[in-house]
Amino acid sequence: MAVPIAVLDCDLLLYGRGHRTLDRFKLEDVTDEYLVSTYGFPRQFIYYLVDLLGASLSRPTQRSRAISPETQILAALGFYTSGSFQTRMGDAIGISQASMSRCVANVTEALVERASQFIHFPEDEATVQSLKDDFYGLAGMPGVLGVVDCTHVAIKAPNAEDLSYVNRKGLHSLNCLMVCDARGVLLSAETHWPGSLPDCTVLQQAALASQFETELHKDGWLLGDSSFFLRTWLMTPLHIPETPAEYRYNMAHSATHNVIERTFRTLRSRFRCLDGSKGTLQYSPEKSSHIILACCVLHNISLEHGLDVWSSPATGHMEQPEEEYEQMESMDSEACRIRQELLLTHFS
């Protein structure tokens, strides 16, 4: 005889029909201070996300109490910005741990689907020139289209390919390659690289390198630190500066490149799920990569909305492992010529 199987609503089991569920949690019922302190963002920003993601989050469901897009977004923001998973955040909006997990997954997927809309290099000439002008205004470094670096985010040990995710500190991580502009807006974010890969290898294999080598900007370059090889499109500092011009070049390079370090600190401070203070991301490398990318999308959207105050350094223990760089000497004679011309033209 067939035995009927009941599909149980976790929220119903935990709270019963009379519980104050998400459907009754209204943004207008709470203060802006509460929203910022609990979910990390003000009311109008959350309304914008509801408009942006609402269609993706309003999928058909057999459940009698589908969770609204507004609630799903609040749940995900609470996780991203606090680094604390379910109990406290779920209690705040009246959903179970299982529902909280589904909300984070749904919102993450919706944000990742829109990554190319919010994270990209400018294409029109006027915007590209404005990008260069902004960088030049920082420290006098001309022709800069972005600053590039890698940062590690801690993850739990995956079931497979375990050693490939172990970084130099012996921790499991993803090595994330990012490029930002002078304001900290991300122009590129590749968040899936295993933590064992050194920065130079990540860049060599990245879509970013292929993009610059085959498509982009013959009249500008990225700035990278000494963990990368000098390229025609990537200017690195001089290992041992000797002349006044070389010292001035290195100083301008360092002051400009510092923008990406400040951007990493802002990401970790705003999105505490990335900073390691609450533990590692408890997901597979693929899902962890998507969460990091979702936070990058939110970072750019927040800058579009004027939420661009530089944050203080994060307190988490999982910062970018400081590598003892072996200077990446370039065998690219054309790249060396371009850097030398830059020295003579702008720093002599």
Tab-separated table of C-alpha atoms in Angstrom:
chain	number	residue	atom	x	y	z
A	1	MET	CA	0.000	0.000	0.000
A	2	ALA	CA	1.347	3.393	-0.936
A	3	VAL	CA	2.151	5.573	2.009
A	4	PRO	CA	1.385	9.267	1.467
A	5	ILE	CA	4.308	11.552	2.098
A	6	ALA	CA	3.544	14.942	3.587
A	7	VAL	CA	5.596	17.895	2.389
A	8	LEU	CA	6.044	20.052	5.459
A	9	ASP	CA	6.530	23.795	5.574
A	10	CYS	CA	9.546	24.405	7.849
A	11	ASP	CA	8.302	27.837	8.831
A	12	LEU	CA	4.897	26.409	9.661
A	13	LEU	CA	6.441	23.713	11.844
A	14	LEU	CA	8.586	26.181	13.705
A	15	TYR	CA	6.214	29.073	14.114
A	16	GLY	CA	2.654	27.996	13.319
A	17	ARG	CA	0.085	29.899	11.273
A	18	GLY	CA	-0.138	32.715	13.785
A	19	HIS	CA	3.533	33.687	13.642
A	20	ARG	CA	4.452	37.151	12.329
A	21	THR	CA	5.895	36.046	9.020
A	22	LEU	CA	7.861	37.893	6.410
A	23	ASP	CA	4.730	38.716	4.499
A	24	ARG	CA	3.783	40.934	7.438
A	25	PHE	CA	7.223	42.475	7.827
A	26	LYS	CA	6.964	45.815	6.075
A	27	LEU	CA	9.818	48.187	5.402
A	28	GLU	CA	7.649	51.144	6.302
A	29	ASP	CA	7.104	49.716	9.787
A	30	VAL	CA	10.751	50.107	10.822
A	31	THR	CA	13.181	53.018	10.960
A	32	ASP	CA	16.053	53.694	8.578
A	33	GLU	CA	18.416	53.274	11.513
A	34	TYR	CA	17.080	49.781	12.106
A	35	LEU	CA	17.428	48.838	8.451
A	36	VAL	CA	21.012	50.064	8.258
A	37	SER	CA	22.027	48.427	11.531
A	38	THR	CA	20.365	45.091	10.730
A	39	TYR	CA	20.635	44.793	6.949
A	40	GLY	CA	23.442	47.208	6.128
A	41	PHE	CA	21.536	49.464	3.737
A	42	PRO	CA	18.893	52.216	3.855
A	43	ARG	CA	15.282	51.934	2.785
A	44	GLN	CA	15.555	53.430	-0.708
A	45	PHE	CA	18.441	51.121	-1.604
A	46	ILE	CA	16.375	48.105	-0.544
A	47	TYR	CA	13.401	49.340	-2.569
A	48	TYR	CA	15.709	49.625	-5.583
A	49	LEU	CA	16.815	46.011	-5.145
A	50	VAL	CA	13.193	44.883	-4.903
A	51	ASP	CA	12.477	46.579	-8.250
A	52	LEU	CA	15.669	45.174	-9.786
A	53	LEU	CA	15.350	41.584	-8.600
A	54	GLY	CA	11.639	41.213	-7.937
A	55	ALA	CA	10.778	39.384	-11.162
A	56	SER	CA	13.559	36.837	-10.632
A	57	LEU	CA	12.521	36.217	-7.037
A	58	SER	CA	8.778	35.856	-7.698
A	59	ARG	CA	8.963	32.352	-9.084
A	60	PRO	CA	5.880	30.093	-9.048
A	61	THR	CA	5.691	27.932	-5.916
A	62	GLN	CA	3.527	25.149	-4.557
A	63	ARG	CA	3.951	26.522	-1.051
A	64	SER	CA	0.954	28.248	0.434
A	65	ARG	CA	3.173	30.918	1.964
A	66	ALA	CA	5.682	31.953	-0.662
A	67	ILE	CA	8.299	34.315	0.680
A	68	SER	CA	8.055	37.766	-0.875
A	69	PRO	CA	10.959	39.262	-2.890
A	70	GLU	CA	11.259	41.998	-0.269
A	71	THR	CA	11.776	39.457	2.483
A	72	GLN	CA	14.199	37.356	0.442
A	73	ILE	CA	16.315	40.450	-0.165
A	74	LEU	CA	16.293	41.417	3.502
A	75	ALA	CA	17.351	37.900	4.466
A	76	ALA	CA	20.221	37.876	1.971
A	77	LEU	CA	21.407	41.375	2.887
A	78	GLY	CA	21.377	40.374	6.525
A	79	PHE	CA	23.656	37.445	5.790
A	80	TYR	CA	25.991	39.337	3.450
A	81	THR	CA	26.480	42.257	5.818
A	82	SER	CA	26.613	40.454	9.150
A	83	GLY	CA	28.342	37.217	8.223
A	84	SER	CA	25.948	35.566	10.664
A	85	PHE	CA	23.757	32.911	9.124
A	86	GLN	CA	20.410	32.125	10.172
A	87	THR	CA	19.293	32.172	13.704
A	88	ARG	CA	19.464	35.869	14.549
A	89	MET	CA	18.624	37.093	11.062
A	90	GLY	CA	15.848	34.580	10.515
A	91	ASP	CA	14.290	35.483	13.846
A	92	ALA	CA	14.345	39.171	12.916
A	93	ILE	CA	12.097	38.561	9.922
A	94	GLY	CA	10.275	35.444	11.032
A	95	ILE	CA	11.615	32.656	8.829
A	96	SER	CA	13.337	29.375	9.521
A	97	GLN	CA	16.969	28.514	8.926
A	98	ALA	CA	16.049	26.444	5.861
A	99	SER	CA	14.079	29.345	4.378
A	100	MET	CA	16.911	31.735	5.193
A	101	SER	CA	19.293	29.530	3.241
A	102	ARG	CA	16.951	29.443	0.245
A	103	CYS	CA	16.614	33.224	0.325
A	104	VAL	CA	20.378	33.710	0.270
A	105	ALA	CA	20.696	31.267	-2.643
A	106	ASN	CA	17.890	32.913	-4.630
A	107	VAL	CA	19.129	36.474	-4.195
A	108	THR	CA	22.720	35.446	-4.887
A	109	GLU	CA	21.678	33.805	-8.154
A	110	ALA	CA	19.664	36.867	-9.182
A	111	LEU	CA	22.589	39.215	-8.503
A	112	VAL	CA	25.100	37.000	-10.314
A	113	GLU	CA	22.808	36.953	-13.356
A	114	ARG	CA	23.157	40.751	-13.452
A	115	ALA	CA	26.905	40.942	-12.818
A	116	SER	CA	27.798	42.066	-16.349
A	117	GLN	CA	25.239	44.883	-16.068
A	118	PHE	CA	27.041	46.425	-13.101
A	119	ILE	CA	30.673	45.241	-13.400
A	120	HIS	CA	32.316	46.186	-16.682
A	121	PHE	CA	34.866	48.485	-18.276
A	122	PRO	CA	33.573	51.654	-19.920
A	123	GLU	CA	33.440	51.551	-23.697
A	124	ASP	CA	32.723	55.044	-24.998
A	125	GLU	CA	35.694	57.372	-25.452
A	126	ALA	CA	34.420	60.109	-23.166
A	127	THR	CA	33.974	57.732	-20.223
A	128	VAL	CA	37.367	56.111	-20.829
A	129	GLN	CA	39.013	59.537	-20.828
A	130	SER	CA	37.186	60.458	-17.639
A	131	LEU	CA	38.489	57.234	-16.092
A	132	LYS	CA	42.065	58.214	-16.950
A	133	ASP	CA	41.583	61.754	-15.710
A	134	ASP	CA	40.309	60.512	-12.355
A	135	PHE	CA	43.355	58.302	-11.893
A	136	TYR	CA	45.711	61.056	-13.011
A	137	GLY	CA	44.209	63.327	-10.391
A	138	LEU	CA	45.221	60.910	-7.622
A	139	ALA	CA	48.994	60.953	-8.062
A	140	GLY	CA	49.870	62.055	-11.590
A	141	MET	CA	49.999	58.595	-13.186
A	142	PRO	CA	48.804	58.931	-16.815
A	143	GLY	CA	46.917	56.457	-18.975
A	144	VAL	CA	45.519	54.322	-16.142
A	145	LEU	CA	42.388	52.348	-16.992
A	146	GLY	CA	42.166	50.487	-13.687
A	147	VAL	CA	44.155	49.033	-10.796
A	148	VAL	CA	44.320	45.259	-10.433
A	149	ASP	CA	45.075	42.942	-7.529
A	150	CYS	CA	43.990	39.684	-5.903
A	151	THR	CA	42.428	39.053	-2.514
A	152	HIS	CA	41.642	35.789	-0.727
A	153	VAL	CA	38.299	34.856	0.823
A	154	ALA	CA	38.181	31.907	3.228
A	155	ILE	CA	35.938	28.937	2.405
A	156	LYS	CA	35.329	25.575	4.032
A	157	ALA	CA	37.449	22.673	2.785
A	158	PRO	CA	35.756	21.316	-0.350
A	159	ASN	CA	35.090	17.615	-0.753
A	160	ALA	CA	37.145	17.359	-3.927
A	161	GLU	CA	40.368	19.001	-5.138
A	162	ASP	CA	41.076	19.872	-1.551
A	163	LEU	CA	44.720	20.867	-1.920
A	164	SER	CA	44.090	23.213	-4.828
A	165	TYR	CA	42.241	25.570	-2.472
A	166	VAL	CA	44.933	25.652	0.234
A	167	ASN	CA	46.760	29.002	0.167
A	168	ARG	CA	50.160	29.960	1.534
A	169	LYS	CA	48.753	30.365	5.028
A	170	GLY	CA	47.487	26.784	4.976
A	171	LEU	CA	43.846	27.934	4.820
A	172	HIS	CA	41.256	27.065	2.207
A	173	SER	CA	40.332	30.064	0.110
A	174	LEU	CA	39.321	31.481	-3.225
A	175	ASN	CA	41.779	33.874	-4.848
A	176	CYS	CA	39.713	36.687	-6.356
A	177	LEU	CA	41.091	38.874	-9.142
A	178	MET	CA	39.558	42.360	-9.262
A	179	VAL	CA	40.015	45.676	-11.037
A	180	CYS	CA	38.598	48.979	-9.810
A	181	ASP	CA	38.490	52.616	-10.898
A	182	ALA	CA	39.635	55.650	-8.916
A	183	ARG	CA	36.426	55.660	-6.819
A	184	GLY	CA	36.587	51.963	-6.016
A	185	VAL	CA	33.940	50.921	-8.547
A	186	LEU	CA	34.731	47.389	-9.697
A	187	LEU	CA	35.395	47.069	-13.424
A	188	SER	CA	36.197	43.349	-13.367
A	189	ALA	CA	35.763	40.589	-10.772
A	190	GLU	CA	36.790	36.949	-11.188
A	191	THR	CA	36.010	35.249	-7.908
A	192	HIS	CA	36.430	31.544	-8.671
A	193	TRP	CA	40.190	30.919	-8.648
A	194	PRO	CA	41.569	28.301	-6.193
A	195	GLY	CA	43.543	29.754	-3.294
A	196	SER	CA	46.694	27.789	-4.099
A	197	LEU	CA	47.244	29.736	-7.327
A	198	PRO	CA	49.670	32.675	-7.046
A	199	ASP	CA	48.433	36.039	-8.261
A	200	CYS	CA	50.542	36.012	-11.413
A	201	THR	CA	49.123	32.619	-12.459
A	202	VAL	CA	45.568	33.778	-11.813
A	203	LEU	CA	46.084	36.781	-14.082
A	204	GLN	CA	47.765	34.699	-16.789
A	205	GLN	CA	44.749	32.382	-16.924
A	206	ALA	CA	42.067	35.025	-16.376
A	207	ALA	CA	39.560	36.340	-18.872
A	208	LEU	CA	40.890	39.798	-17.960
A	209	ALA	CA	44.278	39.079	-19.576
A	210	SER	CA	42.664	37.762	-22.724
A	211	GLN	CA	40.404	40.792	-22.830
A	212	PHE	CA	43.295	43.240	-22.693
A	213	GLU	CA	45.546	41.281	-25.026
A	214	THR	CA	42.942	40.891	-27.757
A	215	GLU	CA	40.446	43.724	-27.442
A	216	LEU	CA	41.069	46.665	-25.208
A	217	HIS	CA	42.759	50.002	-25.097
A	218	LYS	CA	46.051	50.335	-26.895
A	219	ASP	CA	46.436	53.786	-25.330
A	220	GLY	CA	46.262	52.854	-21.662
A	221	TRP	CA	47.078	50.208	-19.090
A	222	LEU	CA	46.250	48.682	-15.772
A	223	LEU	CA	48.454	49.097	-12.706
A	224	GLY	CA	49.520	45.964	-10.834
A	225	ASP	CA	51.937	45.324	-7.987
A	226	SER	CA	55.151	43.299	-8.034
A	227	SER	CA	53.311	39.984	-7.931
A	228	PHE	CA	52.498	40.413	-11.638
A	229	PHE	CA	54.594	40.424	-14.795
A	230	LEU	CA	55.079	43.698	-16.624
A	231	ARG	CA	52.963	43.711	-19.793
A	232	THR	CA	52.278	46.255	-22.501
A	233	TRP	CA	48.860	46.728	-20.841
A	234	LEU	CA	50.002	46.262	-17.218
A	235	MET	CA	52.488	48.623	-15.595
A	236	THR	CA	54.286	47.304	-12.504
A	237	PRO	CA	56.683	49.100	-10.125
A	238	LEU	CA	60.439	49.037	-10.633
A	239	HIS	CA	62.136	46.507	-8.374
A	240	ILE	CA	65.144	48.669	-7.521
A	241	PRO	CA	64.562	52.329	-8.481
A	242	GLU	CA	67.791	54.222	-9.016
A	243	THR	CA	67.037	57.572	-10.617
A	244	PRO	CA	64.778	60.374	-9.329
A	245	ALA	CA	62.400	59.642	-12.198
A	246	GLU	CA	62.179	56.005	-11.185
A	247	TYR	CA	61.468	56.944	-7.573
A	248	ARG	CA	58.746	59.363	-8.676
A	249	TYR	CA	57.226	56.680	-10.906
A	250	ASN	CA	57.162	54.150	-8.072
A	251	MET	CA	55.635	56.644	-5.659
A	252	ALA	CA	52.891	57.598	-8.121
A	253	HIS	CA	52.306	53.930	-8.892
A	254	SER	CA	51.977	53.013	-5.204
A	255	ALA	CA	49.665	55.921	-4.376
A	256	THR	CA	47.402	55.060	-7.304
A	257	HIS	CA	47.436	51.311	-6.779
A	258	ASN	CA	46.405	51.818	-3.141
A	259	VAL	CA	42.832	52.383	-4.345
A	260	ILE	CA	42.333	48.639	-4.824
A	261	GLU	CA	43.512	47.918	-1.276
A	262	ARG	CA	41.013	50.439	0.063
A	263	THR	CA	38.341	48.815	-2.087
A	264	PHE	CA	39.121	45.392	-0.622
A	265	ARG	CA	38.861	46.845	2.886
A	266	THR	CA	35.518	48.412	2.015
A	267	LEU	CA	34.187	45.111	0.648
A	268	ARG	CA	35.223	43.233	3.787
A	269	SER	CA	33.898	45.913	6.105
A	270	ARG	CA	30.521	46.224	4.365
A	271	PHE	CA	30.080	42.518	3.631
A	272	ARG	CA	31.227	40.758	6.762
A	273	CYS	CA	30.516	37.334	5.295
A	274	LEU	CA	33.773	37.863	3.368
A	275	ASP	CA	36.070	39.004	6.158
A	276	GLY	CA	36.517	35.733	8.030
A	277	SER	CA	35.542	37.051	11.462
A	278	LYS	CA	32.400	34.870	11.499
A	279	GLY	CA	34.251	31.867	10.074
A	280	THR	CA	34.647	30.666	6.528
A	281	LEU	CA	31.943	30.633	3.878
A	282	GLN	CA	30.229	27.281	4.474
A	283	TYR	CA	29.596	26.472	0.830
A	284	SER	CA	31.198	24.730	-2.112
A	285	PRO	CA	33.804	26.764	-4.020
A	286	GLU	CA	31.267	27.452	-6.778
A	287	LYS	CA	28.566	28.735	-4.412
A	288	SER	CA	31.128	30.697	-2.405
A	289	SER	CA	32.374	32.290	-5.619
A	290	HIS	CA	28.821	33.345	-6.455
A	291	ILE	CA	28.321	34.895	-3.005
A	292	ILE	CA	31.531	36.911	-3.411
A	293	LEU	CA	30.435	38.070	-6.868
A	294	ALA	CA	26.978	39.000	-5.544
A	295	CYS	CA	28.654	41.189	-2.917
A	296	CYS	CA	30.737	42.800	-5.666
A	297	VAL	CA	27.557	43.631	-7.587
A	298	LEU	CA	26.008	45.135	-4.451
A	299	HIS	CA	29.205	47.119	-3.849
A	300	ASN	CA	28.912	48.764	-7.271
A	301	ILE	CA	25.191	49.393	-6.898
A	302	SER	CA	25.827	51.029	-3.519
A	303	LEU	CA	28.383	53.364	-5.113
A	304	GLU	CA	25.841	54.271	-7.795
A	305	HIS	CA	23.508	55.269	-4.961
A	306	GLY	CA	26.078	57.480	-3.288
A	307	LEU	CA	26.939	55.060	-0.485
A	308	ASP	CA	30.625	55.555	-1.180
A	309	VAL	CA	32.218	56.540	2.117
A	310	TRP	CA	35.493	54.649	2.437
A	311	SER	CA	35.182	52.154	5.255
A	312	SER	CA	37.679	51.430	7.982
A	313	PRO	CA	39.758	48.250	7.733
A	314	ALA	CA	37.931	45.042	8.494
A	315	THR	CA	38.839	43.179	11.635
A	316	GLY	CA	38.592	39.640	10.264
A	317	HIS	CA	41.569	37.329	10.236
A	318	MET	CA	41.261	36.263	6.603
A	319	GLU	CA	43.062	39.013	4.767
A	320	GLN	CA	45.011	38.609	1.573
A	321	PRO	CA	48.054	36.462	2.408
A	322	GLU	CA	51.090	38.670	2.140
A	323	GLU	CA	53.315	36.937	-0.342
A	324	GLU	CA	57.041	37.336	-0.333
A	325	TYR	CA	57.162	38.414	-3.912
A	326	GLU	CA	59.838	37.312	-6.246
A	327	GLN	CA	60.109	40.255	-8.567
A	328	MET	CA	58.363	39.325	-11.791
A	329	GLU	CA	60.951	40.260	-14.363
A	330	SER	CA	59.375	40.717	-17.743
A	331	MET	CA	60.875	39.268	-20.895
A	332	ASP	CA	58.542	41.487	-22.925
A	333	SER	CA	60.822	44.048	-24.528
A	334	GLU	CA	57.878	46.084	-25.786
A	335	ALA	CA	56.452	46.321	-22.267
A	336	CYS	CA	59.849	47.470	-20.956
A	337	ARG	CA	60.014	50.081	-23.718
A	338	ILE	CA	56.561	51.424	-22.856
A	339	ARG	CA	57.415	51.736	-19.176
A	340	GLN	CA	60.719	53.432	-19.969
A	341	GLU	CA	58.941	55.880	-22.286
A	342	LEU	CA	56.441	56.582	-19.500
A	343	LEU	CA	59.335	57.328	-17.132
A	344	LEU	CA	61.010	59.701	-19.561
A	345	THR	CA	57.836	61.458	-20.662
A	346	HIS	CA	56.058	61.975	-17.352
A	347	PHE	CA	58.486	61.490	-14.465
A	348	SER	CA	61.849	62.874	-15.608
